[in-house]
Short mmCIF file of C-alpha atoms in Angstrom, two decimals:
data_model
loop_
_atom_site.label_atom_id
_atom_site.label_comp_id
_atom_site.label_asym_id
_atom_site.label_seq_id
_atom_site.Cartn_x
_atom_site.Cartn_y
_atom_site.Cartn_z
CA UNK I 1003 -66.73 6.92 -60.42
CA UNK I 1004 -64.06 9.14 -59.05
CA UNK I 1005 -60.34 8.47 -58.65
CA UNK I 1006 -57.53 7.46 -59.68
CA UNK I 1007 -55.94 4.11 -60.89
CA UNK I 1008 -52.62 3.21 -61.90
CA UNK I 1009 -50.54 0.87 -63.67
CA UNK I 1010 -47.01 0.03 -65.48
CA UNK I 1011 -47.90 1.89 -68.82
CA UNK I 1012 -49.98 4.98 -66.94
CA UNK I 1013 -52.50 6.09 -64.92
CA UNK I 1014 -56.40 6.65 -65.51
CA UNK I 1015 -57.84 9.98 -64.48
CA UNK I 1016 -62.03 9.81 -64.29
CA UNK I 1017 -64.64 11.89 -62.83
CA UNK I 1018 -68.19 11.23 -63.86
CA UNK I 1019 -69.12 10.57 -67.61
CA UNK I 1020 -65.49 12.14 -68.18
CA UNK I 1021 -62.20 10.30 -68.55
CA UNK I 1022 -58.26 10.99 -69.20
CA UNK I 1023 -55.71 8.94 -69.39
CA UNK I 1024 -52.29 9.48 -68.75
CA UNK I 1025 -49.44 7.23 -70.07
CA UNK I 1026 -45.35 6.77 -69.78
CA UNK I 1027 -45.14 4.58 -72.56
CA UNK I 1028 -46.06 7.58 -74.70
CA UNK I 1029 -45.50 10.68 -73.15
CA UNK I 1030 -48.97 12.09 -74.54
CA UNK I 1031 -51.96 13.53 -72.59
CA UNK I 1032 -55.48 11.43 -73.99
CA UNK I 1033 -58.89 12.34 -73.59
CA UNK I 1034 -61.13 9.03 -73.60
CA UNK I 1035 -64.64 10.11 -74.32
CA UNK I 1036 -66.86 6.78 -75.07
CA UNK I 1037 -65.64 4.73 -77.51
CA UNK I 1038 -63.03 7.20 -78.74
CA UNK I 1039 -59.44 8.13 -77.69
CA UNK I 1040 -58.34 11.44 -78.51
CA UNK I 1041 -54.67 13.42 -78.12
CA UNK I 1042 -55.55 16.80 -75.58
CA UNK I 1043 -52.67 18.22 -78.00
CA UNK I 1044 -55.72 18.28 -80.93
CA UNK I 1045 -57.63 20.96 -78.61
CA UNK I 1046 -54.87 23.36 -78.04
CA UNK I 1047 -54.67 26.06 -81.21
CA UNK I 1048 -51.85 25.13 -83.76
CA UNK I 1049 -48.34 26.98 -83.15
CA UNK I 1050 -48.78 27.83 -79.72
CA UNK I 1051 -45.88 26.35 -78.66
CA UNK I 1052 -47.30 23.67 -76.40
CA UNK I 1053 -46.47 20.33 -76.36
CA UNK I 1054 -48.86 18.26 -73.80
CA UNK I 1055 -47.34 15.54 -72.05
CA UNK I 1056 -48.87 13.67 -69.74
CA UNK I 1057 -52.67 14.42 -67.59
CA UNK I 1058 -51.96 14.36 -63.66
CA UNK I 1059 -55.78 15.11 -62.70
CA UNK I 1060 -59.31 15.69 -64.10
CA UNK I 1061 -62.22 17.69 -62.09
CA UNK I 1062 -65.57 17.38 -62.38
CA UNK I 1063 -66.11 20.16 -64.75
CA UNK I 1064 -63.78 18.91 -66.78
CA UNK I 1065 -60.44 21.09 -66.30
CA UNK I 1066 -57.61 18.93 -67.05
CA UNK I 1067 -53.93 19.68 -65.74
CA UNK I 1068 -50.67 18.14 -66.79
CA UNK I 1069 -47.23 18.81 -67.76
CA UNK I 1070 -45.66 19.66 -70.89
CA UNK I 1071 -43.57 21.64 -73.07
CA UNK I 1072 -43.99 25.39 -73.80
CA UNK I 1073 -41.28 27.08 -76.35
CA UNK I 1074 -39.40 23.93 -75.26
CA UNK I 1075 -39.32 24.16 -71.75
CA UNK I 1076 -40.63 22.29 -68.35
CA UNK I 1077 -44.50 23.48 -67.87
CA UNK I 1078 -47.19 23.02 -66.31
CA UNK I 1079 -51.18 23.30 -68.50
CA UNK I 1080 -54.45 24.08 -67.44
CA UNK I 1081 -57.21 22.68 -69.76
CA UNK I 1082 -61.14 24.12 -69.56
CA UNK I 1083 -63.67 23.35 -71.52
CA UNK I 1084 -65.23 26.18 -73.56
#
């Protein structure tokens, strides 16, 4: 289903078979795919600078954008799948 819910801790992002959640608790962006959680920060290439914060919306080809840290500083990301 598409849409967005929210709660104390977060928000859940989902369109179709794919889902993201966002939380404040931790200030991480999560991909939930099945049974398996998995940190957005594991698909970005190693010493890029990034650091993913949260997931503000997923489309239904699977872009995800959020906000984060690049070099340190306020950002916004842009997520595709390859």
């Amino acid at each position: 289903a598409n849409g967005v819910s929210a709660g104390p801790s977060g928000a859940f992002l989902g369109v179709g078979g794919i889902s993201c959640i966002a939380t404040k608790l931790q200030p991480e962006a999560l991909l939930w795919r099945g049974d398996k959680v998995i940190s957005l920060q594991t698909h970005i290439r190693a010493g890029s600078g990034w650091q993913l914060g949260d997931a503000s919306a997923v489309n239904a080809p699977g872009q995800i954008v959020g906000t984060g840290k690049l070099n340190g500083r306020d950002a916004v990301y842009l997520l595709s799948r390859r």
